[in-house]
Amino acid sequence: MAAPLVEYLLRLGDNCLILSQRLSEWCGHGPVLEEDIALTNIALDLLGHARFWLSYAGEVEGAGRDEDKLAFLRDAGEFRNVLLVEQPNGDYAMTTARQFYFDTWHFHLLSALQQSTDSRIAAIAQKALKEVTYHLERSTDWIMRLGDGTEESHRRMQHAVDDLWMYTGELFEMDDIDAEMLRRGVGADLEALRPKWTEHLQKTFAKATLEVPPGKWMQRGGKRGVHTEKLGYLLAEMQFLQRAYPGAQW
Amino acid sequence: MVATCPTATGVWGWLAKIADPEIPVLSITDLGIVRDVQVNEDEVTITITPTYSGCPAMDAIAEEIRRSAKEHGIEHLHLVTELSPPWTTDWMSDAARQRLRDYGIAPPASSLVQIEAAKPACPRCGSVETRLVSRFGSTPCKAHYQCLSCLEPFDAFKRH
């Protein structure tokens, strides 16, 4: 296992990279033009964040891997993103639920990381938070609009938040790496994010006439490289060019 | 040609002429992308900061700075990217805001006048009766609005 800081940066970067790739799949397929543009803009922001984190991970690792090598030449088992972000787009409710769960967490995580003793992490968090604040406003709006919309949109939105619920537990799980980063003042206390996340979720769901899913059993493993089968397909598409034509540039 | 040492003022001067590739009425200094210029004999260090994290224009801007530096006889250029303090539209001058408006883009609200919730005025007719069409517009830095008075759809630079 790599140094804890490298692992930690890969987790931060891979979450952004994989969700960015998922959102990019909507490009040209959005239900309306404005949403097509919104999702691809968010994908672009997240790709920017991924580049910051992965460049830093590569520098700390010191093994000659830059952001591109880390993005395009690692296989599924080496990715450290949470399972939530690799879940397929599904219908618009599914994409919205995934984004809302992630944005709410991402917002509080970056808020905490602004206080990191690692000045580079603090700077990236401060920069990214400005954009993520906007992401969260948007996904919160959509939860309310679809949840408290038509009978059909409500049914689909409730189904989506229920379906993805089991991937939310991992967001707050503290393992040895998280504990070590917290002890050094570099990382965030993920357990402390849970009440803030839950509060925003309960408030939003109440306005959206949605039920908070009751399930207690949670999926886990992404942070350690144990992924759902869906990640492999995503990587096959994302990495194809660099795998088929190593070192290709344009 | 006799090589002369560059000066910081001179460098700022030609940087101010580099237009943003997406919004050509603004220069990169209008936008506050250039944070610092240091000259040490024939070595020039230019510090820039990205607007939005993923903005693809940043690569084009860096390329243009390198090209322009070469054109101005600078052999040793260090182009540094800094994230902190994070870029904000508050760095945009009043003159730049007016140029944006004339170009048809509503300028960002300024934090100096606390109008956080106010909607941007239509750059065509000046009406403040406008509505948000989409939180995202044609580039990461803009949102899409429509004027309810003259019905013109327009881009508004987001306050950031």
mmCIF file of C-alpha atoms in Angstrom:
data_model
loop_
_atom_site.group_PDB
_atom_site.id
_atom_site.type_symbol
_atom_site.label_atom_id
_atom_site.label_comp_id
_atom_site.label_asym_id
_atom_site.label_seq_id
_atom_site.Cartn_x
_atom_site.Cartn_y
_atom_site.Cartn_z
ATOM 1 C CA MET A 1 0.000 0.000 0.000
ATOM 2 C CA ALA A 2 1.196 3.487 -0.920
ATOM 3 C CA ALA A 3 1.893 6.211 1.650
ATOM 4 C CA PRO A 4 -1.283 7.304 3.466
ATOM 5 C CA LEU A 5 -1.189 10.780 1.911
ATOM 6 C CA VAL A 6 -1.016 9.321 -1.617
ATOM 7 C CA GLU A 7 -3.948 7.019 -0.852
ATOM 8 C CA TYR A 8 -5.896 9.915 0.588
ATOM 9 C CA LEU A 9 -5.274 12.120 -2.466
ATOM 10 C CA LEU A 10 -6.233 9.282 -4.808
ATOM 11 C CA ARG A 11 -9.540 8.937 -2.976
ATOM 12 C CA LEU A 12 -10.249 12.652 -3.353
ATOM 13 C CA GLY A 13 -9.185 12.674 -7.001
ATOM 14 C CA ASP A 14 -10.870 9.436 -8.061
ATOM 15 C CA ASN A 15 -14.257 10.517 -6.666
ATOM 16 C CA CYS A 16 -14.112 13.601 -8.864
ATOM 17 C CA LEU A 17 -12.724 11.808 -11.917
ATOM 18 C CA ILE A 18 -15.226 8.938 -11.962
ATOM 19 C CA LEU A 19 -18.265 11.126 -11.311
ATOM 20 C CA SER A 20 -17.034 13.521 -13.985
ATOM 21 C CA GLN A 21 -16.819 10.636 -16.466
ATOM 22 C CA ARG A 22 -20.324 9.470 -15.562
ATOM 23 C CA LEU A 23 -21.771 12.960 -16.035
ATOM 24 C CA SER A 24 -19.958 13.309 -19.356
ATOM 25 C CA GLU A 25 -21.988 10.348 -20.615
ATOM 26 C CA TRP A 26 -24.987 12.708 -20.611
ATOM 27 C CA CYS A 27 -23.300 14.987 -23.154
ATOM 28 C CA GLY A 28 -25.688 15.200 -26.095
ATOM 29 C CA HIS A 29 -28.321 13.112 -24.275
ATOM 30 C CA GLY A 30 -29.686 15.550 -21.673
ATOM 31 C CA PRO A 31 -33.488 15.779 -21.391
ATOM 32 C CA VAL A 32 -33.345 19.489 -22.264
ATOM 33 C CA LEU A 33 -30.497 21.576 -23.631
ATOM 34 C CA GLU A 34 -30.014 23.546 -20.389
ATOM 35 C CA GLU A 35 -29.570 20.352 -18.375
ATOM 36 C CA ASP A 36 -27.198 18.897 -20.938
ATOM 37 C CA ILE A 37 -25.075 22.027 -20.487
ATOM 38 C CA ALA A 38 -25.406 21.984 -16.699
ATOM 39 C CA LEU A 39 -24.268 18.364 -16.338
ATOM 40 C CA THR A 40 -21.324 18.772 -18.666
ATOM 41 C CA ASN A 41 -20.297 21.978 -16.853
ATOM 42 C CA ILE A 42 -20.366 20.134 -13.539
ATOM 43 C CA ALA A 43 -18.391 17.324 -15.148
ATOM 44 C CA LEU A 44 -15.828 19.900 -16.235
ATOM 45 C CA ASP A 45 -15.535 21.389 -12.735
ATOM 46 C CA LEU A 46 -15.051 17.911 -11.274
ATOM 47 C CA LEU A 47 -12.464 17.053 -13.902
ATOM 48 C CA GLY A 48 -10.572 20.194 -12.891
ATOM 49 C CA HIS A 49 -10.683 19.106 -9.245
ATOM 50 C CA ALA A 50 -9.536 15.593 -10.212
ATOM 51 C CA ARG A 51 -6.528 17.086 -12.020
ATOM 52 C CA PHE A 52 -5.538 19.109 -8.914
ATOM 53 C CA TRP A 53 -5.781 16.086 -6.610
ATOM 54 C CA LEU A 54 -4.188 13.534 -8.939
ATOM 55 C CA SER A 55 -1.297 15.838 -9.902
ATOM 56 C CA TYR A 56 -0.548 16.256 -6.231
ATOM 57 C CA ALA A 57 -0.877 12.496 -5.607
ATOM 58 C CA GLY A 58 1.608 11.843 -8.408
ATOM 59 C CA GLU A 59 4.087 14.360 -7.006
ATOM 60 C CA VAL A 60 3.912 12.940 -3.482
ATOM 61 C CA GLU A 61 4.220 9.391 -4.784
ATOM 62 C CA GLY A 62 7.346 10.354 -6.739
ATOM 63 C CA ALA A 63 7.159 7.360 -9.059
ATOM 64 C CA GLY A 64 6.895 9.366 -12.263
ATOM 65 C CA ARG A 65 3.115 9.057 -12.571
ATOM 66 C CA ASP A 66 1.397 12.303 -13.528
ATOM 67 C CA GLU A 67 -2.350 13.026 -13.513
ATOM 68 C CA ASP A 68 -2.787 11.418 -16.958
ATOM 69 C CA LYS A 69 -0.958 8.225 -16.070
ATOM 70 C CA LEU A 70 -2.969 7.940 -12.867
ATOM 71 C CA ALA A 71 -6.245 8.498 -14.715
ATOM 72 C CA PHE A 72 -5.651 6.350 -17.765
ATOM 73 C CA LEU A 73 -3.254 3.587 -16.755
ATOM 74 C CA ARG A 74 -4.655 2.214 -13.507
ATOM 75 C CA ASP A 75 -7.059 -0.700 -13.479
ATOM 76 C CA ALA A 76 -10.278 -0.917 -11.443
ATOM 77 C CA GLY A 77 -8.622 -2.433 -8.355
ATOM 78 C CA GLU A 78 -6.327 0.583 -8.072
ATOM 79 C CA PHE A 79 -9.152 3.123 -8.087
ATOM 80 C CA ARG A 80 -10.080 4.559 -4.686
ATOM 81 C CA ASN A 81 -13.421 6.263 -5.386
ATOM 82 C CA VAL A 82 -16.516 5.533 -3.322
ATOM 83 C CA LEU A 83 -19.009 3.132 -4.917
ATOM 84 C CA LEU A 84 -21.686 5.828 -5.193
ATOM 85 C CA VAL A 85 -19.970 7.780 -7.972
ATOM 86 C CA GLU A 86 -19.451 4.790 -10.282
ATOM 87 C CA GLN A 87 -23.162 3.881 -10.297
ATOM 88 C CA PRO A 88 -24.717 4.230 -13.761
ATOM 89 C CA ASN A 89 -26.684 7.311 -14.808
ATOM 90 C CA GLY A 90 -30.013 5.478 -15.051
ATOM 91 C CA ASP A 91 -32.920 7.869 -15.570
ATOM 92 C CA TYR A 92 -32.751 11.545 -14.641
ATOM 93 C CA ALA A 93 -33.977 10.841 -11.111
ATOM 94 C CA MET A 94 -31.108 8.384 -10.596
ATOM 95 C CA THR A 95 -28.514 10.885 -11.844
ATOM 96 C CA THR A 96 -30.078 13.567 -9.630
ATOM 97 C CA ALA A 97 -30.130 11.377 -6.511
ATOM 98 C CA ARG A 98 -26.501 10.345 -7.011
ATOM 99 C CA GLN A 99 -25.484 13.988 -7.492
ATOM 100 C CA PHE A 100 -27.446 15.201 -4.479
ATOM 101 C CA TYR A 101 -25.994 12.578 -2.124
ATOM 102 C CA PHE A 102 -22.503 13.343 -3.421
ATOM 103 C CA ASP A 103 -22.767 17.157 -3.590
ATOM 104 C CA THR A 104 -24.038 17.419 -0.009
ATOM 105 C CA TRP A 105 -21.135 15.288 1.231
ATOM 106 C CA HIS A 106 -18.585 16.943 -1.061
ATOM 107 C CA PHE A 107 -19.650 20.398 0.153
ATOM 108 C CA HIS A 108 -19.105 19.531 3.827
ATOM 109 C CA LEU A 109 -15.921 17.579 3.114
ATOM 110 C CA LEU A 110 -14.323 20.498 1.247
ATOM 111 C CA SER A 111 -15.497 22.930 3.932
ATOM 112 C CA ALA A 112 -13.592 20.833 6.480
ATOM 113 C CA LEU A 113 -10.520 20.390 4.257
ATOM 114 C CA GLN A 114 -10.122 24.170 3.974
ATOM 115 C CA GLN A 115 -8.632 23.872 7.468
ATOM 116 C CA SER A 116 -6.140 21.165 6.456
ATOM 117 C CA THR A 117 -2.609 21.629 7.799
ATOM 118 C CA ASP A 118 -1.438 20.696 4.283
ATOM 119 C CA SER A 119 -1.555 24.085 2.559
ATOM 120 C CA ARG A 120 -1.974 22.591 -0.916
ATOM 121 C CA ILE A 121 -4.988 20.523 0.181
ATOM 122 C CA ALA A 122 -6.470 23.617 1.850
ATOM 123 C CA ALA A 123 -5.960 25.674 -1.334
ATOM 124 C CA ILE A 124 -7.579 23.036 -3.589
ATOM 125 C CA ALA A 125 -10.497 22.662 -1.163
ATOM 126 C CA GLN A 126 -11.022 26.412 -1.002
ATOM 127 C CA LYS A 127 -10.981 26.675 -4.787
ATOM 128 C CA ALA A 128 -13.257 23.673 -5.406
ATOM 129 C CA LEU A 129 -15.756 24.630 -2.708
ATOM 130 C CA LYS A 130 -16.820 27.741 -4.628
ATOM 131 C CA GLU A 131 -17.899 25.555 -7.541
ATOM 132 C CA VAL A 132 -19.330 22.747 -5.432
ATOM 133 C CA THR A 133 -21.556 25.230 -3.564
ATOM 134 C CA TYR A 134 -23.189 25.935 -6.919
ATOM 135 C CA HIS A 135 -23.491 22.188 -7.684
ATOM 136 C CA LEU A 136 -25.259 21.617 -4.385
ATOM 137 C CA GLU A 137 -27.743 24.443 -4.951
ATOM 138 C CA ARG A 138 -28.622 22.947 -8.300
ATOM 139 C CA SER A 139 -29.027 19.331 -7.192
ATOM 140 C CA THR A 140 -31.055 20.430 -4.140
ATOM 141 C CA ASP A 141 -33.408 22.338 -6.468
ATOM 142 C CA TRP A 142 -33.861 19.292 -8.687
ATOM 143 C CA ILE A 143 -34.618 16.957 -5.774
ATOM 144 C CA MET A 144 -37.460 19.295 -4.759
ATOM 145 C CA ARG A 145 -38.682 19.835 -8.302
ATOM 146 C CA LEU A 146 -38.834 16.142 -9.166
ATOM 147 C CA GLY A 147 -39.854 14.920 -5.706
ATOM 148 C CA ASP A 148 -42.658 17.456 -5.405
ATOM 149 C CA GLY A 149 -43.508 17.355 -9.111
ATOM 150 C CA THR A 150 -45.874 15.014 -10.903
ATOM 151 C CA GLU A 151 -46.966 11.619 -9.624
ATOM 152 C CA GLU A 152 -44.539 10.023 -12.083
ATOM 153 C CA SER A 153 -41.558 12.232 -11.192
ATOM 154 C CA HIS A 154 -42.242 11.659 -7.470
ATOM 155 C CA ARG A 155 -42.374 7.891 -7.942
ATOM 156 C CA ARG A 156 -39.114 7.871 -9.891
ATOM 157 C CA MET A 157 -37.331 10.220 -7.465
ATOM 158 C CA GLN A 158 -38.333 8.128 -4.438
ATOM 159 C CA HIS A 159 -37.195 4.973 -6.242
ATOM 160 C CA ALA A 160 -33.835 6.576 -7.066
ATOM 161 C CA VAL A 161 -33.061 7.810 -3.542
ATOM 162 C CA ASP A 162 -34.052 4.365 -2.186
ATOM 163 C CA ASP A 163 -31.970 2.518 -4.755
ATOM 164 C CA LEU A 164 -28.750 4.463 -4.135
ATOM 165 C CA TRP A 165 -29.171 4.654 -0.353
ATOM 166 C CA MET A 166 -26.948 1.643 0.338
ATOM 167 C CA TYR A 167 -23.992 3.471 -1.243
ATOM 168 C CA THR A 168 -24.140 6.425 1.166
ATOM 169 C CA GLY A 169 -22.736 4.700 4.263
ATOM 170 C CA GLU A 170 -19.258 4.462 2.791
ATOM 171 C CA LEU A 171 -19.034 8.259 2.583
ATOM 172 C CA PHE A 172 -18.689 8.514 6.371
ATOM 173 C CA GLU A 173 -16.608 5.420 7.024
ATOM 174 C CA MET A 174 -13.292 6.134 8.777
ATOM 175 C CA ASP A 175 -10.610 3.530 8.045
ATOM 176 C CA ASP A 176 -6.923 3.524 9.084
ATOM 177 C CA ILE A 177 -5.936 5.970 6.362
ATOM 178 C CA ASP A 178 -8.690 8.437 7.243
ATOM 179 C CA ALA A 179 -7.782 8.156 10.923
ATOM 180 C CA GLU A 180 -4.091 8.741 10.217
ATOM 181 C CA MET A 181 -4.839 11.775 8.026
ATOM 182 C CA LEU A 182 -7.150 13.177 10.681
ATOM 183 C CA ARG A 183 -4.534 12.633 13.383
ATOM 184 C CA ARG A 184 -2.001 14.629 11.313
ATOM 185 C CA GLY A 185 -4.529 17.429 10.810
ATOM 186 C CA VAL A 186 -4.367 16.817 7.050
ATOM 187 C CA GLY A 187 -7.686 15.065 6.522
ATOM 188 C CA ALA A 188 -11.269 15.524 7.620
ATOM 189 C CA ASP A 189 -13.329 13.738 10.255
ATOM 190 C CA LEU A 190 -15.800 11.930 7.986
ATOM 191 C CA GLU A 191 -18.022 10.798 10.851
ATOM 192 C CA ALA A 192 -18.464 14.424 11.851
ATOM 193 C CA LEU A 193 -19.846 15.179 8.375
ATOM 194 C CA ARG A 194 -22.742 12.769 8.806
ATOM 195 C CA PRO A 195 -25.029 14.955 10.987
ATOM 196 C CA LYS A 196 -24.597 17.906 8.610
ATOM 197 C CA TRP A 197 -25.267 15.702 5.597
ATOM 198 C CA THR A 198 -28.323 14.151 7.251
ATOM 199 C CA GLU A 199 -29.709 17.513 8.277
ATOM 200 C CA HIS A 200 -29.602 18.925 4.745
ATOM 201 C CA LEU A 201 -31.034 15.685 3.373
ATOM 202 C CA GLN A 202 -33.942 15.615 5.830
ATOM 203 C CA LYS A 203 -34.772 19.266 5.193
ATOM 204 C CA THR A 204 -34.647 18.837 1.422
ATOM 205 C CA PHE A 205 -36.597 15.566 1.381
ATOM 206 C CA ALA A 206 -39.298 17.077 3.596
ATOM 207 C CA LYS A 207 -39.781 19.909 1.083
ATOM 208 C CA ALA A 208 -39.632 17.407 -1.774
ATOM 209 C CA THR A 209 -42.274 15.150 -0.138
ATOM 210 C CA LEU A 210 -39.765 12.282 -0.215
ATOM 211 C CA GLU A 211 -39.223 9.675 2.499
ATOM 212 C CA VAL A 212 -35.711 9.265 3.902
ATOM 213 C CA PRO A 213 -34.863 5.611 3.150
ATOM 214 C CA PRO A 214 -34.883 3.511 6.330
ATOM 215 C CA GLY A 215 -32.234 0.950 5.250
ATOM 216 C CA LYS A 216 -29.326 0.320 7.618
ATOM 217 C CA TRP A 217 -27.287 -2.143 5.552
ATOM 218 C CA MET A 218 -24.590 -0.426 3.530
ATOM 219 C CA GLN A 219 -22.290 -1.392 0.653
ATOM 220 C CA ARG A 220 -18.613 -0.637 1.080
ATOM 221 C CA GLY A 221 -15.204 -1.296 -0.474
ATOM 222 C CA GLY A 222 -14.549 1.404 -3.087
ATOM 223 C CA LYS A 223 -12.001 3.213 -0.949
ATOM 224 C CA ARG A 224 -9.975 0.005 -0.713
ATOM 225 C CA GLY A 225 -10.290 -0.755 -4.434
ATOM 226 C CA VAL A 226 -13.124 -3.290 -4.193
ATOM 227 C CA HIS A 227 -15.611 -1.981 -6.743
ATOM 228 C CA THR A 228 -18.932 -2.861 -8.311
ATOM 229 C CA GLU A 229 -18.657 -4.489 -11.732
ATOM 230 C CA LYS A 230 -19.806 -1.208 -13.297
ATOM 231 C CA LEU A 231 -16.452 0.529 -12.844
ATOM 232 C CA GLY A 232 -14.699 -1.766 -15.318
ATOM 233 C CA TYR A 233 -17.040 -0.765 -18.137
ATOM 234 C CA LEU A 234 -16.606 2.893 -17.318
ATOM 235 C CA LEU A 235 -12.811 2.573 -17.377
ATOM 236 C CA ALA A 236 -12.898 0.607 -20.633
ATOM 237 C CA GLU A 237 -14.499 3.590 -22.302
ATOM 238 C CA MET A 238 -12.509 6.283 -20.488
ATOM 239 C CA GLN A 239 -9.123 4.616 -20.946
ATOM 240 C CA PHE A 240 -9.547 3.062 -24.395
ATOM 241 C CA LEU A 241 -7.468 5.585 -26.311
ATOM 242 C CA GLN A 242 -4.430 5.489 -23.998
ATOM 243 C CA ARG A 243 -4.580 1.706 -23.806
ATOM 244 C CA ALA A 244 -4.854 1.234 -27.573
ATOM 245 C CA TYR A 245 -2.391 3.994 -28.477
ATOM 246 C CA PRO A 246 -0.050 4.364 -25.486
ATOM 247 C CA GLY A 247 1.193 7.935 -25.029
ATOM 248 C CA ALA A 248 -1.095 9.336 -27.733
ATOM 249 C CA GLN A 249 -1.485 13.119 -27.541
ATOM 250 C CA TRP A 250 -3.399 15.857 -29.321
ATOM 251 C CA MET B 1 18.271 43.589 -32.253
ATOM 252 C CA VAL B 2 19.818 44.621 -28.968
ATOM 253 C CA ALA B 3 18.500 42.514 -26.133
ATOM 254 C CA THR B 4 17.238 44.628 -23.246
ATOM 255 C CA CYS B 5 16.121 43.361 -19.881
ATOM 256 C CA PRO B 6 12.344 43.174 -19.539
ATOM 257 C CA THR B 7 10.583 45.268 -16.898
ATOM 258 C CA ALA B 8 7.564 44.264 -14.807
ATOM 259 C CA THR B 9 5.601 47.252 -16.137
ATOM 260 C CA GLY B 10 6.423 46.212 -19.688
ATOM 261 C CA VAL B 11 5.308 42.629 -19.040
ATOM 262 C CA TRP B 12 2.037 43.790 -17.445
ATOM 263 C CA GLY B 13 1.575 45.962 -20.526
ATOM 264 C CA TRP B 14 1.630 43.132 -23.046
ATOM 265 C CA LEU B 15 -0.259 40.765 -20.717
ATOM 266 C CA ALA B 16 -3.091 43.341 -20.674
ATOM 267 C CA LYS B 17 -3.408 42.888 -24.441
ATOM 268 C CA ILE B 18 -4.000 39.119 -24.274
ATOM 269 C CA ALA B 19 -7.714 38.542 -24.748
ATOM 270 C CA ASP B 20 -9.702 35.831 -23.041
ATOM 271 C CA PRO B 21 -10.334 33.214 -25.753
ATOM 272 C CA GLU B 22 -14.038 32.865 -24.864
ATOM 273 C CA ILE B 23 -14.846 36.502 -24.040
ATOM 274 C CA PRO B 24 -12.547 38.525 -26.289
ATOM 275 C CA VAL B 25 -13.679 41.935 -24.933
ATOM 276 C CA LEU B 26 -11.901 41.084 -21.684
ATOM 277 C CA SER B 27 -8.170 40.689 -21.295
ATOM 278 C CA ILE B 28 -6.625 38.203 -18.924
ATOM 279 C CA THR B 29 -5.620 41.085 -16.640
ATOM 280 C CA ASP B 30 -9.229 42.421 -16.659
ATOM 281 C CA LEU B 31 -10.332 39.011 -15.416
ATOM 282 C CA GLY B 32 -7.723 38.928 -12.677
ATOM 283 C CA ILE B 33 -6.134 35.751 -14.065
ATOM 284 C CA VAL B 34 -2.619 37.254 -13.828
ATOM 285 C CA ARG B 35 -1.737 37.509 -10.138
ATOM 286 C CA ASP B 36 1.911 38.506 -10.164
ATOM 287 C CA VAL B 37 4.862 39.402 -12.367
ATOM 288 C CA GLN B 38 8.432 39.157 -11.105
ATOM 289 C CA VAL B 39 11.452 40.111 -13.181
ATOM 290 C CA ASN B 40 14.957 39.045 -12.254
ATOM 291 C CA GLU B 41 17.379 40.221 -14.959
ATOM 292 C CA ASP B 42 16.342 38.181 -18.014
ATOM 293 C CA GLU B 43 14.114 35.777 -16.044
ATOM 294 C CA VAL B 44 10.415 36.478 -15.879
ATOM 295 C CA THR B 45 8.024 34.714 -13.508
ATOM 296 C CA ILE B 46 4.321 35.124 -14.247
ATOM 297 C CA THR B 47 1.819 33.775 -11.741
ATOM 298 C CA ILE B 48 -1.669 32.978 -12.993
ATOM 299 C CA THR B 49 -4.754 31.554 -11.334
ATOM 300 C CA PRO B 50 -7.546 29.563 -13.004
ATOM 301 C CA THR B 51 -11.040 31.053 -13.162
ATOM 302 C CA TYR B 52 -13.039 27.823 -12.919
ATOM 303 C CA SER B 53 -11.137 24.648 -12.022
ATOM 304 C CA GLY B 54 -11.941 22.865 -15.260
ATOM 305 C CA CYS B 55 -12.076 25.832 -17.598
ATOM 306 C CA PRO B 56 -10.534 24.656 -20.896
ATOM 307 C CA ALA B 57 -9.603 28.241 -21.782
ATOM 308 C CA MET B 58 -6.794 28.103 -19.200
ATOM 309 C CA ASP B 59 -4.617 25.940 -21.467
ATOM 310 C CA ALA B 60 -5.162 28.321 -24.368
ATOM 311 C CA ILE B 61 -4.329 31.284 -22.117
ATOM 312 C CA ALA B 62 -1.091 29.701 -20.868
ATOM 313 C CA GLU B 63 -0.130 28.932 -24.471
ATOM 314 C CA GLU B 64 -0.820 32.533 -25.509
ATOM 315 C CA ILE B 65 1.295 33.895 -22.624
ATOM 316 C CA ARG B 66 4.218 31.694 -23.703
ATOM 317 C CA ARG B 67 3.858 32.747 -27.341
ATOM 318 C CA SER B 68 3.602 36.418 -26.421
ATOM 319 C CA ALA B 69 6.593 36.221 -24.062
ATOM 320 C CA LYS B 70 8.726 34.809 -26.866
ATOM 321 C CA GLU B 71 7.535 37.574 -29.186
ATOM 322 C CA HIS B 72 8.679 40.126 -26.602
ATOM 323 C CA GLY B 73 12.131 38.598 -26.467
ATOM 324 C CA ILE B 74 11.735 36.792 -23.151
ATOM 325 C CA GLU B 75 13.872 33.673 -23.202
ATOM 326 C CA HIS B 76 13.425 32.488 -19.643
ATOM 327 C CA LEU B 77 9.776 32.370 -18.639
ATOM 328 C CA HIS B 78 8.428 30.623 -15.564
ATOM 329 C CA LEU B 79 4.685 30.291 -15.732
ATOM 330 C CA VAL B 80 3.364 29.406 -12.281
ATOM 331 C CA THR B 81 -0.222 28.458 -11.417
ATOM 332 C CA GLU B 82 -1.469 29.371 -7.945
ATOM 333 C CA LEU B 83 -4.873 28.367 -6.556
ATOM 334 C CA SER B 84 -4.829 30.489 -3.431
ATOM 335 C CA PRO B 85 -6.445 32.927 -2.977
ATOM 336 C CA PRO B 86 -9.172 31.461 -5.191
ATOM 337 C CA TRP B 87 -10.210 33.543 -8.168
ATOM 338 C CA THR B 88 -13.178 35.836 -7.662
ATOM 339 C CA THR B 89 -15.170 38.105 -9.983
ATOM 340 C CA ASP B 90 -14.636 40.861 -7.394
ATOM 341 C CA TRP B 91 -11.251 41.383 -9.063
ATOM 342 C CA MET B 92 -12.963 42.603 -12.227
ATOM 343 C CA SER B 93 -12.695 46.384 -12.772
ATOM 344 C CA ASP B 94 -15.659 48.673 -13.440
ATOM 345 C CA ALA B 95 -14.309 49.385 -16.924
ATOM 346 C CA ALA B 96 -14.220 45.656 -17.644
ATOM 347 C CA ARG B 97 -17.786 45.253 -16.341
ATOM 348 C CA GLN B 98 -18.948 47.997 -18.694
ATOM 349 C CA ARG B 99 -17.209 46.346 -21.665
ATOM 350 C CA LEU B 100 -18.958 43.061 -20.807
ATOM 351 C CA ARG B 101 -22.336 44.822 -20.721
ATOM 352 C CA ASP B 102 -21.657 46.490 -24.079
ATOM 353 C CA TYR B 103 -20.744 43.090 -25.490
ATOM 354 C CA GLY B 104 -24.169 41.695 -24.445
ATOM 355 C CA ILE B 105 -23.162 39.815 -21.281
ATOM 356 C CA ALA B 106 -24.567 40.961 -17.930
ATOM 357 C CA PRO B 107 -21.546 41.604 -15.669
ATOM 358 C CA PRO B 108 -21.205 39.808 -12.327
ATOM 359 C CA ALA B 109 -22.687 41.404 -9.230
ATOM 360 C CA SER B 110 -20.082 43.104 -7.095
ATOM 361 C CA SER B 111 -19.712 42.212 -3.433
ATOM 362 C CA LEU B 112 -19.168 45.923 -2.714
ATOM 363 C CA VAL B 113 -22.829 46.594 -3.389
ATOM 364 C CA GLN B 114 -24.624 43.811 -1.552
ATOM 365 C CA ILE B 115 -27.060 42.648 -4.201
ATOM 366 C CA GLU B 116 -26.604 38.930 -3.744
ATOM 367 C CA ALA B 117 -30.202 38.004 -4.505
ATOM 368 C CA ALA B 118 -30.793 40.591 -7.204
ATOM 369 C CA LYS B 119 -31.142 39.382 -10.763
ATOM 370 C CA PRO B 120 -28.830 40.775 -13.432
ATOM 371 C CA ALA B 121 -30.160 43.621 -15.527
ATOM 372 C CA CYS B 122 -30.745 42.944 -19.200
ATOM 373 C CA PRO B 123 -27.634 44.101 -21.095
ATOM 374 C CA ARG B 124 -29.847 45.095 -24.055
ATOM 375 C CA CYS B 125 -32.634 47.211 -22.503
ATOM 376 C CA GLY B 126 -31.472 47.586 -18.892
ATOM 377 C CA SER B 127 -34.644 46.095 -17.388
ATOM 378 C CA VAL B 128 -34.244 44.300 -14.064
ATOM 379 C CA GLU B 129 -37.287 42.125 -14.829
ATOM 380 C CA THR B 130 -35.292 39.059 -15.825
ATOM 381 C CA ARG B 131 -35.568 35.356 -15.130
ATOM 382 C CA LEU B 132 -33.006 32.588 -14.717
ATOM 383 C CA VAL B 133 -33.337 30.040 -17.536
ATOM 384 C CA SER B 134 -30.396 27.857 -16.539
ATOM 385 C CA ARG B 135 -27.750 28.013 -13.827
ATOM 386 C CA PHE B 136 -25.215 27.141 -16.502
ATOM 387 C CA GLY B 137 -24.599 28.988 -19.751
ATOM 388 C CA SER B 138 -22.269 28.736 -22.722
ATOM 389 C CA THR B 139 -19.112 28.677 -20.550
ATOM 390 C CA PRO B 140 -18.499 27.648 -16.900
ATOM 391 C CA CYS B 141 -18.469 31.295 -15.794
ATOM 392 C CA LYS B 142 -21.904 32.212 -17.148
ATOM 393 C CA ALA B 143 -25.575 31.505 -16.405
ATOM 394 C CA HIS B 144 -28.425 31.831 -18.865
ATOM 395 C CA TYR B 145 -31.164 34.452 -18.355
ATOM 396 C CA GLN B 146 -34.052 35.932 -20.265
ATOM 397 C CA CYS B 147 -35.312 39.509 -20.107
ATOM 398 C CA LEU B 148 -39.041 39.649 -19.357
ATOM 399 C CA SER B 149 -39.322 43.197 -20.742
ATOM 400 C CA CYS B 150 -37.687 42.910 -24.156
ATOM 401 C CA LEU B 151 -37.651 39.067 -24.210
ATOM 402 C CA GLU B 152 -33.964 38.962 -25.144
ATOM 403 C CA PRO B 153 -32.192 35.825 -23.920
ATOM 404 C CA PHE B 154 -28.739 36.669 -22.551
ATOM 405 C CA ASP B 155 -25.693 35.318 -20.757
ATOM 406 C CA ALA B 156 -24.847 36.641 -17.312
ATOM 407 C CA PHE B 157 -21.388 36.370 -15.799
ATOM 408 C CA LYS B 158 -21.875 34.559 -12.475
ATOM 409 C CA ARG B 159 -20.651 36.192 -9.312
ATOM 410 C CA HIS B 160 -17.935 33.876 -8.058
#
